[in-house]
Coordinates of C-alpha atoms in Angstrom, one line a residue:
M2 CA 135.9 254.4 235.0
S3 CA 132.5 252.1 233.7
Y4 CA 129.6 254.5 232.2
C5 CA 126.4 253.0 232.1
V6 CA 124.6 253.7 228.2
N7 CA 120.7 253.9 230.3
P8 CA 120.0 257.1 229.1
G9 CA 117.6 257.4 232.0
C10 CA 120.7 256.6 234.4
P11 CA 120.2 259.0 237.4
H12 CA 124.2 258.8 238.1
P13 CA 126.2 256.8 234.6
Q14 CA 129.2 256.9 236.0
N15 CA 130.0 253.7 237.8
P16 CA 133.9 253.0 239.7
P17 CA 136.3 250.9 237.8
D18 CA 135.2 247.6 239.4
S19 CA 131.8 247.8 238.6
I20 CA 131.4 246.0 235.2
V21 CA 128.3 244.4 234.8
Q22 CA 125.7 246.3 236.7
C23 CA 125.3 249.9 237.2
Q24 CA 124.9 251.0 240.5
A25 CA 122.7 254.0 240.5
C26 CA 120.1 252.0 238.0
G27 CA 121.2 248.9 238.0
A28 CA 121.2 247.8 234.4
R29 CA 124.3 246.9 232.1
L30 CA 127.1 248.1 232.1
L31 CA 129.1 245.5 230.2
L32 CA 128.2 246.0 225.9
R33 CA 128.3 242.0 224.7
D34 CA 130.1 240.8 227.0
R35 CA 132.5 242.5 226.2
Y36 CA 132.5 246.3 225.8
Q37 CA 133.5 248.0 228.4
V38 CA 131.6 251.6 228.9
I39 CA 134.2 254.4 229.9
Q40 CA 133.0 258.1 229.0
P41 CA 130.6 259.2 227.2
L42 CA 131.5 261.4 223.2
G43 CA 128.8 263.7 222.3
Q44 CA 125.7 262.8 221.2
G45 CA 123.9 263.6 218.1
G46 CA 120.2 263.6 216.4
F47 CA 119.7 260.9 216.3
G48 CA 122.3 258.1 218.8
A49 CA 124.8 258.7 221.0
T50 CA 128.4 258.0 221.2
F51 CA 131.2 256.6 223.6
L52 CA 134.8 255.4 224.6
A53 CA 134.3 251.9 225.6
K54 CA 137.9 249.2 225.4
D55 CA 136.9 245.2 224.3
I56 CA 138.2 244.0 227.1
S57 CA 138.0 240.6 226.0
L58 CA 140.6 241.8 223.7
P59 CA 144.9 241.4 224.5
G60 CA 145.8 244.9 225.4
Q61 CA 141.5 246.0 226.1
P62 CA 141.9 247.6 223.0
S63 CA 139.8 251.4 222.6
C64 CA 136.5 251.0 220.1
V65 CA 134.0 253.7 219.7
V66 CA 130.5 252.6 220.7
K67 CA 127.1 254.0 219.3
Q68 CA 123.6 253.9 220.8
L69 CA 120.7 254.7 219.3
R70 CA 118.8 257.1 220.7
P71 CA 116.2 259.1 219.2
S72 CA 115.6 262.5 220.2
S73 CA 112.1 261.7 219.7
S74 CA 109.8 258.9 221.6
S75 CA 107.4 258.3 218.2
P76 CA 107.0 255.3 217.1
R77 CA 107.5 256.4 213.6
I78 CA 110.4 258.5 214.2
L79 CA 111.9 254.9 216.3
E80 CA 111.4 253.4 213.8
M81 CA 112.9 255.8 210.8
A82 CA 116.3 255.8 213.8
R83 CA 116.9 252.0 213.0
E84 CA 116.3 252.0 210.1
L85 CA 118.9 254.8 209.5
F86 CA 121.2 252.9 212.5
K87 CA 121.1 249.8 209.8
R88 CA 122.2 250.8 207.1
E89 CA 125.3 253.7 208.3
A90 CA 125.5 250.1 209.9
K91 CA 125.6 248.1 206.6
T92 CA 127.1 251.2 204.8
L93 CA 130.3 251.4 207.5
G94 CA 130.7 247.3 206.6
Q95 CA 130.2 248.1 202.5
L96 CA 133.1 250.9 203.1
G97 CA 135.1 250.3 206.2
D98 CA 137.4 248.5 203.8
H99 CA 139.5 251.7 203.0
P100 CA 141.7 253.6 205.3
Q101 CA 140.5 256.9 205.5
V102 CA 136.2 256.0 206.6
P103 CA 135.7 254.2 210.3
R104 CA 136.1 250.7 210.2
L105 CA 133.4 248.7 211.5
L106 CA 134.1 246.7 214.8
D107 CA 131.2 245.5 215.9
Y108 CA 126.8 245.8 215.1
F109 CA 124.6 244.7 217.3
E110 CA 120.6 244.8 219.9
I111 CA 121.0 243.9 222.9
E112 CA 117.2 244.0 224.3
Q113 CA 116.0 246.9 221.9
Q114 CA 118.6 248.9 221.4
F115 CA 120.7 249.0 218.7
Y116 CA 124.6 249.9 219.4
L117 CA 127.6 249.9 216.1
V118 CA 131.0 249.6 217.5
Q119 CA 133.5 251.0 215.2
E120 CA 137.6 251.1 215.2
Y121 CA 138.9 254.3 217.6
V122 CA 141.5 256.6 216.8
K123 CA 142.2 260.1 218.6
G124 CA 141.8 263.1 217.4
S125 CA 139.8 265.9 216.2
T126 CA 137.3 267.7 214.0
L127 CA 138.2 270.2 211.7
K128 CA 135.6 273.0 213.5
Q129 CA 137.1 272.2 217.2
E130 CA 140.3 273.5 215.1
V131 CA 139.2 275.4 214.4
K132 CA 137.6 277.5 217.0
Q133 CA 141.0 276.3 218.9
Q134 CA 144.0 277.3 216.0
G135 CA 141.9 279.7 214.1
R136 CA 141.5 279.5 210.3
L137 CA 143.2 278.1 207.1
N138 CA 145.1 279.8 204.7
E139 CA 144.2 279.5 201.1
S140 CA 147.3 277.0 200.4
D141 CA 146.2 274.4 203.1
V142 CA 142.1 274.9 202.0
K143 CA 143.8 273.8 198.9
N144 CA 146.0 270.9 201.0
F145 CA 142.5 270.1 202.4
L146 CA 140.6 269.8 199.0
L147 CA 143.4 267.1 197.5
E148 CA 142.9 264.9 200.9
I149 CA 139.4 264.9 201.3
L150 CA 137.7 265.0 197.6
P151 CA 139.8 261.5 197.0
V152 CA 137.7 260.1 200.3
V153 CA 134.5 260.7 198.6
Q154 CA 135.4 260.0 195.2
Y155 CA 136.1 256.7 196.5
I156 CA 132.4 257.5 198.1
H157 CA 130.3 257.9 195.2
S158 CA 132.6 254.6 193.7
Q159 CA 130.7 252.7 195.5
G160 CA 126.9 254.5 194.9
V161 CA 127.2 255.9 198.3
I162 CA 125.9 260.0 199.4
H163 CA 127.2 261.0 202.4
R164 CA 124.8 264.5 203.0
D165 CA 126.2 265.1 205.2
I166 CA 130.4 266.4 204.8
K167 CA 131.4 269.4 207.3
P168 CA 134.0 270.4 210.2
A169 CA 133.0 268.3 212.2
N170 CA 132.4 265.9 210.2
I171 CA 136.6 265.5 209.9
I172 CA 137.9 264.2 212.2
R173 CA 142.3 264.8 211.8
R174 CA 143.6 261.7 214.1
V175 CA 146.5 263.0 216.8
Q176 CA 149.8 260.2 215.8
D177 CA 149.9 261.3 212.1
N178 CA 147.0 264.6 211.6
H179 CA 146.0 262.5 208.7
L180 CA 142.3 262.8 208.4
V181 CA 139.3 261.1 208.2
L182 CA 135.5 261.2 206.8
I183 CA 132.9 260.3 209.8
D184 CA 129.7 259.7 210.6
F185 CA 127.8 258.1 207.8
G186 CA 124.0 258.2 209.7
A187 CA 122.9 260.6 207.0
V188 CA 123.9 258.2 203.7
K189 CA 121.9 257.8 200.9
D190 CA 122.6 254.4 199.3
Q191 CA 122.4 255.9 195.2
V192 CA 121.0 252.2 194.5
S193 CA 117.7 252.2 197.1
Q194 CA 116.4 255.3 197.3
T195 CA 113.8 255.5 199.9
I196 CA 112.6 257.8 201.3
L197 CA 111.6 257.3 205.0
L198 CA 110.5 260.6 205.8
D199 CA 106.1 260.5 207.5
P200 CA 105.0 264.4 206.2
A201 CA 103.9 264.9 209.1
D202 CA 106.8 265.2 210.5
Q203 CA 108.7 267.3 208.6
S204 CA 111.4 268.0 211.5
A205 CA 112.5 264.4 211.4
N206 CA 113.8 265.6 207.9
T207 CA 117.0 267.4 208.9
K208 CA 117.4 265.8 212.5
F209 CA 117.1 262.0 210.8
S210 CA 117.3 262.5 207.0
V211 CA 118.6 264.9 205.5
G212 CA 121.8 266.2 207.6
T213 CA 122.9 270.0 208.0
F214 CA 121.0 273.0 207.0
S215 CA 123.3 275.2 206.6
F216 CA 125.6 272.9 204.5
A217 CA 123.9 271.2 202.5
P218 CA 122.8 273.1 198.7
P219 CA 118.2 273.2 198.6
E220 CA 118.6 270.2 196.4
Q221 CA 119.6 267.2 199.0
M222 CA 117.1 269.8 201.5
A223 CA 113.8 269.5 198.8
M224 CA 114.9 265.4 199.2
R225 CA 116.8 264.5 195.9
P226 CA 120.4 264.5 197.1
I227 CA 123.3 264.2 194.2
Y228 CA 126.2 263.4 194.5
A229 CA 127.0 267.4 193.4
S230 CA 125.5 267.5 196.2
D231 CA 128.3 266.6 198.8
I232 CA 130.7 269.2 196.7
Y233 CA 128.4 271.8 197.8
A234 CA 128.9 270.8 201.3
L235 CA 132.5 270.1 201.0
G236 CA 132.5 274.4 199.8
M237 CA 130.9 275.7 202.5
T238 CA 133.2 273.4 204.5
C239 CA 136.0 274.9 202.3
L240 CA 133.6 278.5 203.6
Y241 CA 134.3 277.1 207.3
L242 CA 137.9 276.7 207.5
L243 CA 138.4 280.0 205.4
T244 CA 136.6 282.6 208.0
A245 CA 135.6 280.3 211.3
K246 CA 132.2 281.0 210.3
S247 CA 129.2 279.3 210.1
P248 CA 127.4 279.4 206.6
K249 CA 124.1 280.8 208.7
D250 CA 126.3 283.6 209.7
L251 CA 127.2 284.5 206.7
D252 CA 125.2 286.6 204.0
F253 CA 123.3 285.4 200.5
D254 CA 121.9 286.9 198.0
G255 CA 118.3 286.3 198.1
I256 CA 118.2 286.4 194.2
T257 CA 120.2 283.7 192.9
G258 CA 121.3 281.7 196.3
E259 CA 124.5 281.9 196.0
I260 CA 126.0 282.6 199.2
V261 CA 127.5 285.8 199.7
W262 CA 130.8 285.0 201.1
Q263 CA 134.2 286.8 198.8
H264 CA 134.5 290.1 200.7
H265 CA 135.5 287.2 204.2
V266 CA 138.5 286.7 202.4
Q267 CA 141.1 287.7 199.8
L268 CA 141.6 284.3 197.5
S269 CA 143.5 283.9 194.0
P270 CA 141.5 284.1 191.1
S271 CA 141.4 281.1 190.1
F272 CA 140.2 279.3 193.8
S273 CA 138.2 281.8 193.9
R274 CA 136.7 280.5 190.9
I275 CA 137.0 276.9 191.9
L276 CA 135.1 277.7 195.2
D277 CA 132.5 279.6 193.6
K278 CA 131.6 276.7 190.9
M279 CA 131.1 274.1 194.0
L280 CA 128.9 276.4 195.6
K281 CA 126.2 276.9 192.7
P282 CA 122.8 277.4 194.3
M283 CA 121.7 275.7 190.9
V284 CA 123.0 272.0 190.5
G285 CA 124.1 272.1 186.1
Y286 CA 126.8 275.4 187.4
R287 CA 127.7 273.5 190.5
F288 CA 130.9 270.3 189.6
Q289 CA 129.1 267.7 189.2
S290 CA 131.8 265.0 191.4
A291 CA 135.1 265.2 193.0
T292 CA 137.4 264.4 190.0
D293 CA 136.6 267.2 188.6
V294 CA 136.8 269.3 191.3
I295 CA 140.7 267.6 191.4
R296 CA 141.7 268.9 188.4
A297 CA 140.5 272.4 188.4
L298 CA 142.4 272.0 191.2
K299 CA 145.0 270.7 188.9
G300 CA 144.8 272.5 185.9
Q301 CA 142.8 270.0 184.2
F302 CA 139.6 270.8 184.0
E303 CA 137.5 272.0 180.6
D304 CA 136.0 274.8 182.1
P305 CA 137.9 278.1 180.3
S306 CA 137.2 280.1 182.9
L307 CA 138.7 277.5 185.7
V308 CA 141.5 276.6 183.9
D309 CA 142.8 279.5 183.0
G310 CA 145.6 280.6 186.0
L311 CA 145.6 277.8 188.5
A312 CA 148.7 276.0 188.3
T313 CA 148.3 275.4 191.4
Q314 CA 151.1 277.1 192.8
F315 CA 152.5 273.7 194.2
N316 CA 156.0 273.2 194.0
G317 CA 159.3 271.5 195.2
D318 CA 158.6 273.9 198.2
S319 CA 155.0 273.6 199.0
P320 CA 153.6 271.4 201.8
I321 CA 152.5 268.5 201.9
V322 CA 149.2 266.1 203.3
E323 CA 147.8 262.9 203.3
E324 CA 145.9 259.1 204.5
L325 CA 143.1 260.1 206.9
T326 CA 141.5 257.8 209.8
I327 CA 138.6 257.9 212.6
F328 CA 137.0 258.8 215.4
N329 CA 136.4 260.7 218.8
D330 CA 136.7 264.4 219.4
E331 CA 140.2 265.9 221.1
G332 CA 143.4 265.6 220.2
S333 CA 146.6 267.7 217.6
S334 CA 145.7 271.0 216.1
W335 CA 146.5 271.8 212.1
P336 CA 147.9 274.2 211.6
S337 CA 150.0 276.3 213.1
P338 CA 149.1 279.9 214.7
Q339 CA 151.5 280.9 212.0
N340 CA 149.9 279.7 209.4
K341 CA 146.3 281.7 210.2
I342 CA 145.9 284.6 208.2
N343 CA 144.3 288.1 208.6
Q344 CA 141.9 289.6 206.7
G345 CA 144.2 291.1 203.2
S346 CA 147.6 289.6 203.8
K347 CA 149.5 286.9 202.7
P348 CA 149.9 282.9 203.5
P349 CA 153.2 282.8 205.4
R350 CA 156.1 280.8 204.0
S351 CA 157.8 280.3 206.5
G352 CA 157.5 277.9 208.6
R353 CA 155.8 274.9 206.0
T354 CA 156.5 271.4 206.3
S355 CA 159.5 269.8 204.1
F356 CA 157.7 265.9 202.8
T357 CA 159.8 262.9 203.9
P358 CA 158.3 259.9 201.9
N359 CA 159.1 257.3 205.0
G360 CA 157.5 256.8 207.1
N361 CA 157.4 258.8 209.5
T362 CA 153.8 260.4 210.6
G363 CA 154.2 264.8 211.6
I364 CA 152.2 264.5 214.6
G365 CA 153.0 268.3 214.5
P366 CA 150.9 270.9 213.5
R367 CA 152.6 272.8 210.9
V368 CA 151.4 269.7 208.8
S369 CA 150.1 271.2 205.1
R370 CA 150.4 269.1 201.6
T371 CA 151.7 269.9 198.3
L372 CA 150.5 266.9 195.7
A373 CA 152.7 267.3 192.7
E374 CA 150.1 267.6 190.7
S375 CA 147.8 265.1 191.4
G376 CA 144.8 264.7 193.4
R377 CA 145.7 261.6 194.7
T378 CA 146.4 261.2 198.7
L379 CA 150.4 261.0 198.8
G380 CA 152.0 259.8 201.8
T381 CA 153.3 261.1 204.8
F382 CA 155.3 264.2 206.0
A383 CA 157.8 265.4 208.5
S384 CA 156.7 267.5 211.5
S385 CA 157.2 270.6 211.4
N386 CA 159.8 270.8 214.7
N387 CA 162.4 269.5 212.4
S388 CA 164.6 272.6 211.9
A389 CA 165.4 273.8 207.9
G390 CA 167.4 271.4 206.8
S391 CA 167.2 268.9 209.1
K392 CA 165.6 265.5 208.5
P393 CA 164.2 262.7 210.2
P394 CA 164.5 259.5 212.0
K395 CA 164.7 257.2 208.9
F396 CA 163.0 253.3 209.8
T397 CA 163.0 251.0 207.3
P398 CA 161.6 247.5 208.2
K399 CA 163.0 244.9 206.1
W400 CA 160.1 243.8 204.5
D401 CA 159.5 240.3 201.9
G402 CA 156.7 239.0 200.1
N403 CA 155.1 237.9 203.4
S404 CA 154.9 240.8 205.9
V405 CA 154.3 243.4 203.1
R406 CA 150.4 241.0 202.9
S407 CA 150.0 240.1 206.6
A408 CA 151.1 244.0 207.0
Y409 CA 148.3 245.2 204.6
F410 CA 145.5 242.5 205.9
K411 CA 146.0 243.8 209.7
G412 CA 146.0 248.0 208.3
K413 CA 148.8 249.0 207.8
R414 CA 148.5 251.0 204.2
D415 CA 151.3 252.8 204.4
F416 CA 153.8 251.9 202.1
A417 CA 156.4 255.0 201.6
D418 CA 160.0 255.3 201.0
C419 CA 160.1 250.8 201.9
E420 CA 162.3 248.9 199.9
L421 CA 160.4 246.0 198.0
S422 CA 162.0 245.7 195.3
G423 CA 162.2 241.7 194.1
L424 CA 158.9 240.4 196.7
Q425 CA 156.7 238.5 195.2
L426 CA 153.4 240.1 196.1
Q427 CA 151.4 238.6 193.4
K428 CA 148.2 238.9 193.8
A429 CA 148.2 240.5 196.7
Q430 CA 145.6 243.2 198.4
L431 CA 147.3 246.6 197.7
A432 CA 145.0 248.7 197.1
G433 CA 144.9 252.2 198.3
G434 CA 148.5 252.0 199.4
N435 CA 151.4 254.4 200.5
F436 CA 154.0 253.4 197.8
Y437 CA 155.1 256.2 197.6
Q438 CA 159.4 256.7 196.4
A439 CA 159.0 253.3 197.5
K440 CA 161.1 250.8 195.5
L441 CA 159.4 247.9 193.7
V442 CA 162.3 247.1 190.6
K443 CA 162.1 243.3 189.6
T444 CA 159.7 242.9 191.6
N445 CA 156.3 240.1 190.8
L446 CA 152.9 242.0 191.2
Q447 CA 151.6 240.4 188.8
A448 CA 146.9 240.2 189.2
A449 CA 147.8 242.5 191.8
D450 CA 145.2 244.8 193.3
L451 CA 147.4 248.3 193.2
S452 CA 143.4 250.0 192.4
G453 CA 144.2 253.6 194.2
A454 CA 147.6 253.7 194.6
N455 CA 149.7 256.0 195.8
L456 CA 152.9 254.9 193.5
G457 CA 154.5 259.0 192.4
H458 CA 157.8 258.9 192.2
A459 CA 158.2 255.3 193.5
R460 CA 160.5 252.8 191.1
L461 CA 159.4 250.0 189.6
I462 CA 161.5 249.5 186.4
G463 CA 161.3 246.1 186.0
A464 CA 158.7 245.3 187.1
N465 CA 156.1 242.1 186.5
L466 CA 153.2 244.2 186.4
R467 CA 150.5 241.5 184.4
D468 CA 147.4 241.9 184.7
A469 CA 147.5 243.7 187.8
N470 CA 144.6 246.2 189.0
L471 CA 146.2 250.6 188.9
T472 CA 142.9 250.8 188.8
E473 CA 142.6 255.9 189.9
A474 CA 146.6 255.0 190.5
Y475 CA 148.5 257.6 191.4
C476 CA 151.7 257.3 189.2
S477 CA 153.1 260.5 188.7
T478 CA 157.4 260.3 187.6
A479 CA 157.2 256.8 188.7
N480 CA 159.9 254.5 186.7
F481 CA 158.6 252.0 184.7
E482 CA 161.3 251.3 182.5
G483 CA 160.7 247.6 181.4
A484 CA 157.8 247.2 183.2
D485 CA 155.4 244.1 182.0
F486 CA 151.5 245.5 182.0
R487 CA 150.5 243.5 179.5
G488 CA 147.6 242.8 180.2
A489 CA 146.7 245.9 183.5
D490 CA 144.5 247.8 183.9
L491 CA 145.8 251.3 184.3
T492 CA 141.6 252.8 184.3
G493 CA 142.1 256.7 184.9
A494 CA 144.9 256.3 186.6
Y495 CA 147.7 259.6 186.8
L496 CA 151.2 258.4 184.7
S497 CA 151.8 262.2 184.4
K498 CA 155.4 262.2 183.6
A499 CA 156.3 258.7 184.5
N500 CA 158.7 256.9 182.2
L501 CA 157.0 253.7 179.7
R502 CA 160.8 253.0 178.4
G503 CA 160.4 250.2 176.7
A504 CA 156.8 248.9 178.5
N505 CA 155.0 246.3 177.8
L506 CA 151.3 247.5 177.0
S507 CA 150.4 244.9 174.9
G508 CA 147.0 244.3 175.8
A509 CA 146.6 247.3 179.0
N510 CA 143.8 249.6 179.6
L511 CA 144.4 252.5 179.5
T512 CA 141.0 254.4 179.5
N513 CA 140.4 257.5 180.2
A514 CA 144.8 257.5 182.3
T515 CA 146.4 261.1 182.2
V516 CA 148.9 260.7 179.5
T517 CA 150.7 261.4 176.9
E518 CA 150.8 260.5 172.9
E519 CA 154.8 261.5 173.6
Q520 CA 155.0 258.7 176.5
L521 CA 153.5 256.2 175.5
A522 CA 155.5 256.0 171.5
M523 CA 157.6 255.2 174.1
A524 CA 156.5 252.0 174.8
K525 CA 155.5 248.9 173.5
T526 CA 151.5 248.4 172.4
N527 CA 149.3 246.6 170.5
W528 CA 146.8 246.5 168.2
M529 CA 144.8 244.7 171.8
T530 CA 146.1 248.2 173.8
V531 CA 142.7 250.3 174.8
K532 CA 144.2 254.1 174.7
P533 CA 143.2 257.0 177.1
D534 CA 140.0 257.4 174.8
G535 CA 138.4 253.8 174.7
K536 CA 139.2 252.7 172.0
R537 CA 141.5 249.9 170.6
G538 CA 145.0 251.1 168.7
F539 CA 147.8 249.3 166.8
G540 CA 149.9 251.6 168.6
F541 CA 149.4 255.3 169.1

């Protein structure tokens, strides 16, 4: 079927062989001579989205076409919508290299109509999943946070505030149950904070700029969003996942401005304190960054009221989750009915998914996640359909340096449990890659970009990491024995329990890295080594 995107078309559905002109209104059907729209997916404040296929490419891959379609015909509102539409395209272009953010494929204008084309990945929103499967338990919501927080952390690092985080804007991809944050139409660029609102039309504020009223904090509704505004919205999203209630259906304290939610769900005291701090209406009392929330979930936040009893109960038996992706509204179910809890009940311990460190991903509905002491995203998972104690089938392709570079260039990020020892990957672009339990013994990664990569439990014995970029990399329990880190940037790297025996850290930058003096005492350092406190030292 071909679908007409003309908003005024009386009969937009056309036969499959009609791809040039709409039979009902005569409008052009084939956009830019390549995109054949198939069906509508939804409509938001100023855009309608459609499923389409790119007939110019082999296999005619599916994609999502978003059309500018403001609900008001006011010239001022139309101008505002166009500006926000351009902003979304710019933001997607800026952030699209991240595997957990929608990838922008095209952006164009036809007869004063603006279009965005995004990669299409079949999935369902968390809002749909809660409606279908019921509310989540505490463990699942913690796992959700530990999966989505690094995405928010990345967005903020690029100077962008999302401003519309909510369950309907978080998609779980069908084929691997990963999450992605979508809909960047309400983003705010922290660098250029242009206020587009016409004071005479306050409705435009909510419809086009601010996001969704019930999930937004007070300062955002006052047109003063900050990074912590997204933290509040994440907290509200957690409430929805825990209670299956919209924030507008929850009570609220007229004096303090706080949402009254505690009696709707039974949580551990530690997680209840974290959620309460995420939801503080006064910015000064709220978590200021995604990093702070991650640290709190790991029991490392400096606030004594949060640290007490917070060792997040993640252990080897706990379930795991990871990565993310793109856009649609049908597909997977998560979590399974067994993971639902009634008020006052404890989260079930049966039917939990085990972690598989290979490239296989679990499509089963009972996907959850532990983060073995980390807020970084971790690899892939086993299907919940696997019987207890059984192992999923394993596929281990033969890799060489060129095939790894090519696969990453084409969008692959999951190299968990892969045999990559001895490969020549100098200057390779591998940012955000998942190398959980991968074997990289004596691999040449000199000057490679591994920023934000997951190297948890990986074996990098004798690896060449000179001048490599490992900023914010997750390296818990990785084996770096004898590795060469001379001149490497390890700013913010998570090195808890990593083996640094004989590793050469001369000239390495360890500012804000999570690493102990005992670990560093086993490594080689010199006066050029930058310690975690940012100071240079001749030893630790």
